[in-house]
Tab-separated table of C-alpha atoms in Angstrom:
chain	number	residue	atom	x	y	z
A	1	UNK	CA	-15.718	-23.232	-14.610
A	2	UNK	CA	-17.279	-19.734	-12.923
A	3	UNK	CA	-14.855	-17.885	-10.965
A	4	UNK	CA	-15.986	-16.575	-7.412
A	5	UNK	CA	-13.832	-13.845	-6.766
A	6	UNK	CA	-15.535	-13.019	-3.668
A	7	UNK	CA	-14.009	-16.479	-2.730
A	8	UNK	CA	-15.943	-18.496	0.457
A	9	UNK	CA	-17.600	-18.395	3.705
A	10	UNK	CA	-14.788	-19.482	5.413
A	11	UNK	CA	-13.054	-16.630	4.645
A	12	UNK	CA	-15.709	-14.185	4.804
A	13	UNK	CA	-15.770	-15.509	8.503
A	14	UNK	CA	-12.490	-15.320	9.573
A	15	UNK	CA	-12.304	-11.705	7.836
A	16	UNK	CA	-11.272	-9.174	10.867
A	17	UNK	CA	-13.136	-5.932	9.427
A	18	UNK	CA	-15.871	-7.899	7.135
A	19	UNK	CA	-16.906	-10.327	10.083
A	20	UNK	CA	-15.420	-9.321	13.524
A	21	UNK	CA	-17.124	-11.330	15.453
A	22	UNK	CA	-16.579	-14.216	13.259
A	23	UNK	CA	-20.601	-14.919	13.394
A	24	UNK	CA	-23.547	-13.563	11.155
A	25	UNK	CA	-26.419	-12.121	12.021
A	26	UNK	CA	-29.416	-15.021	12.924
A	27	UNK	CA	-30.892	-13.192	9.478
A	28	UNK	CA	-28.425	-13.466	7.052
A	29	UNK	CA	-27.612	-17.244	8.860
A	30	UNK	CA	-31.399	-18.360	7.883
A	31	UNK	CA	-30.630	-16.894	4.308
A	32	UNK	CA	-27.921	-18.979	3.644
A	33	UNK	CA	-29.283	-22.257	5.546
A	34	UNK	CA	-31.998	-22.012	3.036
A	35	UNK	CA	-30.151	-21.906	-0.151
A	36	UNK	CA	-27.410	-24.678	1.025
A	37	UNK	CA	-30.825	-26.527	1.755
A	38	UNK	CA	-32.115	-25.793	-1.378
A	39	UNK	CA	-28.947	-26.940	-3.150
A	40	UNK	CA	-29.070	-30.352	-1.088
A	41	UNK	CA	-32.478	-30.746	-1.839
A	42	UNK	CA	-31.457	-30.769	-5.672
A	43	UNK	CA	-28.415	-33.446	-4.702
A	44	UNK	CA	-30.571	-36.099	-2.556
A	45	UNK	CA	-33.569	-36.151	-5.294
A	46	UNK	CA	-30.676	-37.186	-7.653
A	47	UNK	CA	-29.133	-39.826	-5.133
A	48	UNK	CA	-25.904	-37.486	-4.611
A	49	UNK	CA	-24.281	-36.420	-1.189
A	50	UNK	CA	-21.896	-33.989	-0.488
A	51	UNK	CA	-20.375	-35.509	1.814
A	52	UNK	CA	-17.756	-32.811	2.781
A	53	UNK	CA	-20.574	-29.760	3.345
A	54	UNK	CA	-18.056	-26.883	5.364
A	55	UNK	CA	-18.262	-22.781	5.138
A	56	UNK	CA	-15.123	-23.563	3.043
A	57	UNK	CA	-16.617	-25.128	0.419
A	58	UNK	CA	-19.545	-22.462	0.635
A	59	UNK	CA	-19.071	-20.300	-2.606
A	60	UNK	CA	-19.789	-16.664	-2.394
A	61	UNK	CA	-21.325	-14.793	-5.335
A	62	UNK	CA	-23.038	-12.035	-3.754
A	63	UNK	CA	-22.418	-10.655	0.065
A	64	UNK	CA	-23.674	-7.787	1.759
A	65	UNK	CA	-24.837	-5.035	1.655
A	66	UNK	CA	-26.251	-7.035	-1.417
A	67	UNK	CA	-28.466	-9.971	-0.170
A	68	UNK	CA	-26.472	-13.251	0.376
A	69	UNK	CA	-26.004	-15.638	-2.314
A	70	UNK	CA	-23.849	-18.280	-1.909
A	71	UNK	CA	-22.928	-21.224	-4.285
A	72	UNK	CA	-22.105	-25.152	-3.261
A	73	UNK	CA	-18.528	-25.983	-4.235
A	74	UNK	CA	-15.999	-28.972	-4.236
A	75	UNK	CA	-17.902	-32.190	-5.198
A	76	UNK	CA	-14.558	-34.185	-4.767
A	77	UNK	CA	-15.696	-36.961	-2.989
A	78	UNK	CA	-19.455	-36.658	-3.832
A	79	UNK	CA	-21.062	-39.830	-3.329
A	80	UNK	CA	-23.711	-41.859	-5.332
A	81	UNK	CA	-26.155	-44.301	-3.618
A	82	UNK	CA	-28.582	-44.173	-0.195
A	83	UNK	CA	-26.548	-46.406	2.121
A	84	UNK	CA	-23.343	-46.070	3.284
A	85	UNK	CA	-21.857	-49.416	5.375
A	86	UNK	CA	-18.472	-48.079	7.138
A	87	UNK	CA	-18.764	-44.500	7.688
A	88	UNK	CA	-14.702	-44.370	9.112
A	89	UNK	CA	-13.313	-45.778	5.444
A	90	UNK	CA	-14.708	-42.523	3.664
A	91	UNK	CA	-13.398	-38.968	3.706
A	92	UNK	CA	-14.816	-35.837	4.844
A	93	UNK	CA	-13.789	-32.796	7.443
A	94	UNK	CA	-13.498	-34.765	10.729
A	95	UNK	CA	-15.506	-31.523	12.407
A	96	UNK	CA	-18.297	-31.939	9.996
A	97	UNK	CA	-18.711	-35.475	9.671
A	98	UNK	CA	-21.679	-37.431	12.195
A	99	UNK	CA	-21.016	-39.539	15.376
A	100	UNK	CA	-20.956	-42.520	13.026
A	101	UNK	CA	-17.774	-41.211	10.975
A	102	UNK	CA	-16.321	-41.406	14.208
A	103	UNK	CA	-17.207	-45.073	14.564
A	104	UNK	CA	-20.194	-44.308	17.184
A	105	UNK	CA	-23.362	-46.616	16.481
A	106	UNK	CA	-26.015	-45.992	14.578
A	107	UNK	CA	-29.466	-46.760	15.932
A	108	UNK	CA	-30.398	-48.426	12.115
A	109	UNK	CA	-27.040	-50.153	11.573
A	110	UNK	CA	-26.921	-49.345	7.701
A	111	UNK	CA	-26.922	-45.337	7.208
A	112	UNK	CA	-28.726	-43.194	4.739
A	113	UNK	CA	-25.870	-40.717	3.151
A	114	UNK	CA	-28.085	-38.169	3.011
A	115	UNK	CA	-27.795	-37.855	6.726
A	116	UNK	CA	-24.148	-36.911	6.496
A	117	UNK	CA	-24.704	-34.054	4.664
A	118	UNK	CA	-27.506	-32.985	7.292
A	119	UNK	CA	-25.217	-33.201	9.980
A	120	UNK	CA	-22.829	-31.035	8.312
A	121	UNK	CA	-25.792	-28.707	7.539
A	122	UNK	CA	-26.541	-28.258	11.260
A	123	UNK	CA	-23.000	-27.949	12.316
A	124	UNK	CA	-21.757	-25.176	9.596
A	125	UNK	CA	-24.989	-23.350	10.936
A	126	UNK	CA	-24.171	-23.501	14.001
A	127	UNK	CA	-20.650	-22.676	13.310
A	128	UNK	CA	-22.191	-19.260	11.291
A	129	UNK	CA	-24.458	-18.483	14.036
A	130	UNK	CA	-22.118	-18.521	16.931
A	131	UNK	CA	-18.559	-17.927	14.997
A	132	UNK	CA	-16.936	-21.092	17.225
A	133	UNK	CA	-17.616	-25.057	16.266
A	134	UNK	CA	-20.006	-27.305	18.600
A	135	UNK	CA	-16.978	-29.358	20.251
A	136	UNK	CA	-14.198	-27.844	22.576
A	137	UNK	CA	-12.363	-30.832	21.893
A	138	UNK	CA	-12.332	-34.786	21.136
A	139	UNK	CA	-13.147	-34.929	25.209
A	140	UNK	CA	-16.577	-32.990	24.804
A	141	UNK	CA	-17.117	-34.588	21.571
A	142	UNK	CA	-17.030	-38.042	23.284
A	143	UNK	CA	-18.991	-36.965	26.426
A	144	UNK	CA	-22.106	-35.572	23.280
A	145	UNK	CA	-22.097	-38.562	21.177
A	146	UNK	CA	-22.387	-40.801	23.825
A	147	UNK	CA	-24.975	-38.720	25.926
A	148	UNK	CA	-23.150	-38.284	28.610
A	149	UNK	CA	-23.619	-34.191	28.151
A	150	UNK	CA	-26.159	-32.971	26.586
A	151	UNK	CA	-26.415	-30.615	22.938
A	152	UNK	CA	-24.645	-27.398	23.656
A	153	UNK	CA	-27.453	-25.102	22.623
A	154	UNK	CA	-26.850	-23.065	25.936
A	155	UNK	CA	-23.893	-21.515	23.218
A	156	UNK	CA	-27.361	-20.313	20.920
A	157	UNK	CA	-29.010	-19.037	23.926
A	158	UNK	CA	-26.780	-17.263	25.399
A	159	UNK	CA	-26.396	-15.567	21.967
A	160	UNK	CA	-30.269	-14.764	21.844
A	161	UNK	CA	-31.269	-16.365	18.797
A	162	UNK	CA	-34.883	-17.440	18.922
A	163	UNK	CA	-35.219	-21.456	19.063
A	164	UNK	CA	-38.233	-21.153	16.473
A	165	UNK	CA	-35.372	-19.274	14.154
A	166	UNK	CA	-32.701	-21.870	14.751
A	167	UNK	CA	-32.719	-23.116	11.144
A	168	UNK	CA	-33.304	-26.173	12.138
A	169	UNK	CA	-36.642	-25.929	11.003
A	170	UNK	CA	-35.668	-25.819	7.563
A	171	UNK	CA	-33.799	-28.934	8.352
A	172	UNK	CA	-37.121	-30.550	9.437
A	173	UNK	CA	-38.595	-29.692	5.765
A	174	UNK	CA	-36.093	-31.517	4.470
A	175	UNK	CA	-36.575	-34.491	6.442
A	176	UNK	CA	-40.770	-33.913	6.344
A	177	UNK	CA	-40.248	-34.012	2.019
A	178	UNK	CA	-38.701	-37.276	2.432
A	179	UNK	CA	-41.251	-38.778	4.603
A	180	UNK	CA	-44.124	-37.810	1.835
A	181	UNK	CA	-42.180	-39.245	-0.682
A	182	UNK	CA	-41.962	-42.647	1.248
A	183	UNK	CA	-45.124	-42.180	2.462
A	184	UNK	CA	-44.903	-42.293	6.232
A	185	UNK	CA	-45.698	-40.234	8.695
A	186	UNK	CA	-47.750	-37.586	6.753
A	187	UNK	CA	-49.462	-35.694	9.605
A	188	UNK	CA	-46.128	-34.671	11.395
A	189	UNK	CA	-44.393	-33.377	7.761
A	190	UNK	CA	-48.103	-31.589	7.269
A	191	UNK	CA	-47.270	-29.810	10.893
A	192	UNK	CA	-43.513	-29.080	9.869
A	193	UNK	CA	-44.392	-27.201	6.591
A	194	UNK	CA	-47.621	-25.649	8.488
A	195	UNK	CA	-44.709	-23.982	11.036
A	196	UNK	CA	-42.106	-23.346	8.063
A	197	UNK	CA	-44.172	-21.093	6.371
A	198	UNK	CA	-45.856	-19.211	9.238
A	199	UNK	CA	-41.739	-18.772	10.655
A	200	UNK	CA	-40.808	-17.778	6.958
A	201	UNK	CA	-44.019	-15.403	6.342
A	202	UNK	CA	-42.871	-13.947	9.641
A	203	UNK	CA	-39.083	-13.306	8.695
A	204	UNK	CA	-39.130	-12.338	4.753
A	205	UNK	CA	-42.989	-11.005	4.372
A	206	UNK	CA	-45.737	-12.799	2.378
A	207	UNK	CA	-44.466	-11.903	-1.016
A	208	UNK	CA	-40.891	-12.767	-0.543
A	209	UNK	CA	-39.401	-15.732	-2.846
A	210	UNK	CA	-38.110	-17.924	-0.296
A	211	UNK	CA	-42.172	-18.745	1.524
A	212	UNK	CA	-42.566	-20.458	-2.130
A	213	UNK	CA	-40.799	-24.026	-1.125
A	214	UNK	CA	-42.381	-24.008	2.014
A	215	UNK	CA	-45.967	-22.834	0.619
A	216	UNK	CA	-45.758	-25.687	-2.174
A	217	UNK	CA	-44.690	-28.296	0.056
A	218	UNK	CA	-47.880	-27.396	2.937
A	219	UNK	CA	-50.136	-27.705	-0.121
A	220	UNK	CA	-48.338	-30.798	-1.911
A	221	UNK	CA	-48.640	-33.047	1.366
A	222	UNK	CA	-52.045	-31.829	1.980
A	223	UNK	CA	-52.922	-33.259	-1.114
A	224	UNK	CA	-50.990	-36.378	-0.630
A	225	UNK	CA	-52.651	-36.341	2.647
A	226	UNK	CA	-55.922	-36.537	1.171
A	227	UNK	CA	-57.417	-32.760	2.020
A	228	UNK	CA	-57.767	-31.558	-1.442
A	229	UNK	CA	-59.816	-28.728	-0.228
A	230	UNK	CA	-57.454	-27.369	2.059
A	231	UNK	CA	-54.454	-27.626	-0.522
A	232	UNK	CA	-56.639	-26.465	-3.517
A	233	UNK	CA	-56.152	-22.863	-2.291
A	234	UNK	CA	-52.563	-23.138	-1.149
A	235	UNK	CA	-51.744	-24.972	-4.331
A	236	UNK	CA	-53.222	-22.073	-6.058
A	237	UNK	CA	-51.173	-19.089	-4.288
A	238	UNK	CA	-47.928	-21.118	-4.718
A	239	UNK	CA	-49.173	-21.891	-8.570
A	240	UNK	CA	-49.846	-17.728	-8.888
A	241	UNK	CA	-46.572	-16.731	-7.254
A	242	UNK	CA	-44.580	-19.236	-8.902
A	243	UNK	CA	-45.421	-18.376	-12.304
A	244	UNK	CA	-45.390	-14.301	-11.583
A	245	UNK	CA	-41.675	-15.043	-9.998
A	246	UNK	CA	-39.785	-18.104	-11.987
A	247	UNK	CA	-41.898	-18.280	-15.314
A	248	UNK	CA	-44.663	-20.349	-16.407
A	249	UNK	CA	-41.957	-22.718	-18.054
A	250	UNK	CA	-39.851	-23.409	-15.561
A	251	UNK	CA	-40.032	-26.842	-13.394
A	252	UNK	CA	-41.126	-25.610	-9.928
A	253	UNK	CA	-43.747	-23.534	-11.302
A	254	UNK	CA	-44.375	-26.932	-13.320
A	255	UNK	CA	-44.073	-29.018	-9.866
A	256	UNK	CA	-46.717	-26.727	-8.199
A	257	UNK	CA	-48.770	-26.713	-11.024
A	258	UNK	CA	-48.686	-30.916	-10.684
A	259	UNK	CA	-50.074	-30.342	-7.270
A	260	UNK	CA	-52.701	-28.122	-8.026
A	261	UNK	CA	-53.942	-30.911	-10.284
A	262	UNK	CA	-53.824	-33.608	-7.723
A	263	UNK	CA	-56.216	-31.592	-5.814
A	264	UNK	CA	-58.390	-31.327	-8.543
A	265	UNK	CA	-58.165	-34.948	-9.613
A	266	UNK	CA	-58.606	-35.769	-5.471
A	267	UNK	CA	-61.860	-33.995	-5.555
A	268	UNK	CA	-63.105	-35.513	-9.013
A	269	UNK	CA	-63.064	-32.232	-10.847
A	270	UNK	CA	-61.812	-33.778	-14.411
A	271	UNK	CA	-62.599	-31.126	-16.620
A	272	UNK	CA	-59.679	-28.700	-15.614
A	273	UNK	CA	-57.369	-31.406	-14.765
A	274	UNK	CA	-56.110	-32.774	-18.838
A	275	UNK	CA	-55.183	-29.717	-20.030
A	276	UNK	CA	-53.302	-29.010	-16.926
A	277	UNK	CA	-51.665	-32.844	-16.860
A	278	UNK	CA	-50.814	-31.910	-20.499
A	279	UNK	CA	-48.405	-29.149	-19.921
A	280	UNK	CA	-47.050	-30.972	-16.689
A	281	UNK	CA	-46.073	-34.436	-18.430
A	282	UNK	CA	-44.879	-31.786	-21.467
A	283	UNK	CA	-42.394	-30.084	-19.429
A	284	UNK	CA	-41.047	-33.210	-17.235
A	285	UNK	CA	-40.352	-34.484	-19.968
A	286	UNK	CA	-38.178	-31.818	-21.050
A	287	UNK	CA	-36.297	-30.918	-18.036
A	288	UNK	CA	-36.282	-34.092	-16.169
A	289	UNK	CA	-36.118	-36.790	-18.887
A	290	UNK	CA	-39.122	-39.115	-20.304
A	291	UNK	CA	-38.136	-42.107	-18.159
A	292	UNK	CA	-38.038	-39.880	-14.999
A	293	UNK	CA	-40.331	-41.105	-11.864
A	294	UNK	CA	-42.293	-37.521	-11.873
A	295	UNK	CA	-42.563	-37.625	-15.547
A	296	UNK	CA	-43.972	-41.652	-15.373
A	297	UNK	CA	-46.341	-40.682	-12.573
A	298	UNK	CA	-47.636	-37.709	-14.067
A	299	UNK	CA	-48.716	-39.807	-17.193
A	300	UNK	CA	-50.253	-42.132	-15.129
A	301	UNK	CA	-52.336	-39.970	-13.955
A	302	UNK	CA	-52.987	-38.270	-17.395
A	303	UNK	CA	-54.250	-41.243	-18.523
A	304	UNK	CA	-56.358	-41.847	-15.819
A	305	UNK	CA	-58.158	-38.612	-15.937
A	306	UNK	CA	-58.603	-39.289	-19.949
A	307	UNK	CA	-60.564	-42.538	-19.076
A	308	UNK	CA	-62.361	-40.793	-16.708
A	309	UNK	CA	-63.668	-38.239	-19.274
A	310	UNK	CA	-64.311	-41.310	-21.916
A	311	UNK	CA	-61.181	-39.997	-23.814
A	312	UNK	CA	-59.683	-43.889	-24.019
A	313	UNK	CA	-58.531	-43.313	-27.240
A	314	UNK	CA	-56.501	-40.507	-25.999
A	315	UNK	CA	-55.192	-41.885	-23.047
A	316	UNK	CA	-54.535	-45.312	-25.174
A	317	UNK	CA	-51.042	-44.179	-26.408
A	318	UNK	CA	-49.814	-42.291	-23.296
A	319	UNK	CA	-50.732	-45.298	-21.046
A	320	UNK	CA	-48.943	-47.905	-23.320
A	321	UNK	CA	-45.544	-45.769	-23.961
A	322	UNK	CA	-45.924	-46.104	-19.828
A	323	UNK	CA	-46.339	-49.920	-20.182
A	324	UNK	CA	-43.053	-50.013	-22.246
A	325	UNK	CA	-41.248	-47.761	-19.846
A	326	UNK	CA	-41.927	-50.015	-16.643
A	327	UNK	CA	-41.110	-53.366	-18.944
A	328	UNK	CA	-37.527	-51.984	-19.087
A	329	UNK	CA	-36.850	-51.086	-15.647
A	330	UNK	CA	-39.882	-52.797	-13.177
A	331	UNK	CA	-37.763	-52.700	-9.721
A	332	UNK	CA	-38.116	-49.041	-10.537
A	333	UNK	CA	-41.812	-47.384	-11.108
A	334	UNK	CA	-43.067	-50.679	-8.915
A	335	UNK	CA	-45.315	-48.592	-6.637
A	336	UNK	CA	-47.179	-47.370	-10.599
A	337	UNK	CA	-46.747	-50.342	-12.759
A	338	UNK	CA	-50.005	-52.046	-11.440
A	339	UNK	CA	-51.878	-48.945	-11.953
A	340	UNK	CA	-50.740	-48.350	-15.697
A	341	UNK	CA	-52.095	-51.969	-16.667
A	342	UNK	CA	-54.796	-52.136	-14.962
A	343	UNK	CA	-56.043	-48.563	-16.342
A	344	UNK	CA	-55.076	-49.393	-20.070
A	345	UNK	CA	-56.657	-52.298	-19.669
A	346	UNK	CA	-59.840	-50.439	-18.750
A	347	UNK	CA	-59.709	-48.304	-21.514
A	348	UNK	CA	-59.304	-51.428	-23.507
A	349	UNK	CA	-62.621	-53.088	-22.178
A	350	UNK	CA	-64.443	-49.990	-22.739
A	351	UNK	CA	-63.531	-50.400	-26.882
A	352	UNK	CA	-64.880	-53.838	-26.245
A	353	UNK	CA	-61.486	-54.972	-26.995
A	354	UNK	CA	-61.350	-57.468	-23.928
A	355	UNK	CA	-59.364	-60.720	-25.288
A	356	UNK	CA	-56.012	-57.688	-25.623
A	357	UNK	CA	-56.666	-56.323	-21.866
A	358	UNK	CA	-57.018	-59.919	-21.347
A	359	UNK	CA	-53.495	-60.969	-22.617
A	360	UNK	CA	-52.085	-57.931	-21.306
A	361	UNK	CA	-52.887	-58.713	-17.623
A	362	UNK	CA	-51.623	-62.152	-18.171
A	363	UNK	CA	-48.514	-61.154	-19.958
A	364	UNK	CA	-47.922	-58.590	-16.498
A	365	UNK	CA	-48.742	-61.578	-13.846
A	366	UNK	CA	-46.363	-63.878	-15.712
A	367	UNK	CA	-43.379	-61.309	-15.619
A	368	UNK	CA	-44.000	-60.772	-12.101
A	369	UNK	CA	-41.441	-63.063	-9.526
């Protein structure tokens, strides 16, 4: 277990001569929003919360004068799974937990668990950026979750701090990534990653580190959104920066080199597209597991482009280790099983091998409820 013997936020904060106002500069805030969402990020696409996000529990490595880096700590009562029924049976910091903790409705009746740990997210940046918490007391507390009074961002004003700086926005990302991946409500996470990264270019510069997330996700739901050209070239810059920066090895450099090929397989541009689906299904594998959703799709669509070029003996292999994958867990690569099949079976006519991608189709309709 690493040792942080710069110890945590919480008691950076409360430090008289290393904090005296007990509040961070709206610079060093947005730093550290964007690495506690980065480290969130990493929890949700594993189906983890926190559940008890706090500056406590906000691990310092580095502080200034270096640049902030700061460390997610104390998984204790982590949770595993989407929904959460009864909010008021589980634990958590009673400051830090959402209305429906304290037994306030929510508008969907079941709850994702991911939003817990968002709410905590806004409320320990808040509590960074203006060194008090959001509620005087259970009275005011009431009075907010019941809109009777209204947010208290007069407390943020009155500090200065510019509303397109309020990290919220980084929030928003978080929230925009999830609508791609369910596949709702592209345009408005297209608009939320367009303002990210102009709000990022303008605090860090255009070569600083932390425009990368930001510049891969504009291009990724481009792509997804079906405007390959616009996301080739933005695909490209995050591809170039990402491989100068982290490596050509490791998996976001891989991630942004996945959607540089979607563009290129969106705009029916095959010949760079295998070698490049190649080294994408090659490292997946390796640092996110065979059986992996990113790892399935991306040979999926491997074998697709191998058709495509008349490489069905290529693709042949690939498409039926797929197969085999969705036979053992269907409820889980449902959205790709249909296109697996149905592309092996292609591949299968064109070896005038018909009577097989006959028998396979039938042997997928008959498993099917």
């Amino acid at each position: 277990m690493e040792y942080y013997e710069l110890r945590d936020l919480q008691k950076y904060l409360d430090h008289p001569s290393k904090c005296p106002n007990g509040r961070l500069p709206e610079r060093e805030a947005g730093s550290i929003a964007s690495q506690i969402l980065d480290a969130l990020y990493v929890m949700h696409q594993h189906n983890f919360s926190h559940w008890d996000l706090k500056p406590a529990n906000l691990l310092i490595k580095q502080q200034p004068p270096n640049p902030w880096l700061i460390k997610l700590g104390d998984f204790g009562i982590s949770k595993r799974g989407e929904v959460i029924s009864n909010f008021t049976s589980l634990a958590g910091t009673i400051d830090y937990m959402p209305p429906e903790h304290h037994g306030y409705r929510s508008r969907s009746g079941g709850d994702d668990s991911r939003a817990v740990d968002m709410w905590a997210f806004g409320y320990t940046v808040f509590r960074v950026l203006t060194g008090q918490g959001m509620f005087r007391d259970g009275q005011e507390r009431h009075s907010i979750f019941s809109n009777i009074s209204p947010f208290p961002d007069h407390i943020l004003r009155n500090l200065q701090i510019r509303k397109d700086h309020i990290i919220a926005i980084d929030a928003r990302c978080v929230i925009a990534k999830e609508q791609i991946d369910e596949e709702r409500n592209f345009f408005e996470a297209v608009r939320t990653y367009q303002l990210a990264l102009l709000v990022k270019k303008k605090m860090f510069g255009s070569d600083d580190p932390r425009i990368l997330h930001s510049m891969h996700d504009l291009g990724d739901a481009l792509s997804r959104y079906c405007k390959f050209e616009e996301a080739e070239p933005i695909c490209r810059e995050a591809l170039r920066q990402r491989r100068r920066i982290l490596g050509p090895s490791n998996i976001d450099t891989i991630e942004s080199l996945g959607a540089l090929v979607a563009c290129f397989q969106g705009q029916e541009n095959f010949s760079e597209v295998a070698p490049m689906f190649y080294e994408v299904v090659e490292v997946r594998k390796q640092f996110l597991g065979p059986t992996d959703k990113r790892t399935v799709d991306a040979m999926v669509s491997l074998g697709v482009c191998l058709n495509r070029e008349g490489r069905v003996h290529d693709a042949e292999p690939i498409l039926r280790d797929v197969v085999q994958i969705i036979k053992r867990e269907p409820d889980s690569y449902e959205k790709r099983a249909p296109d697996a099949v149905h592309v092996l079976c292609l591949g299968l006519c064109h070896q005038s091998r018909v009577e097989e991608a006959e028998r396979l189709l039938r042997e997928d309709a008959s498993e099917k409820p």
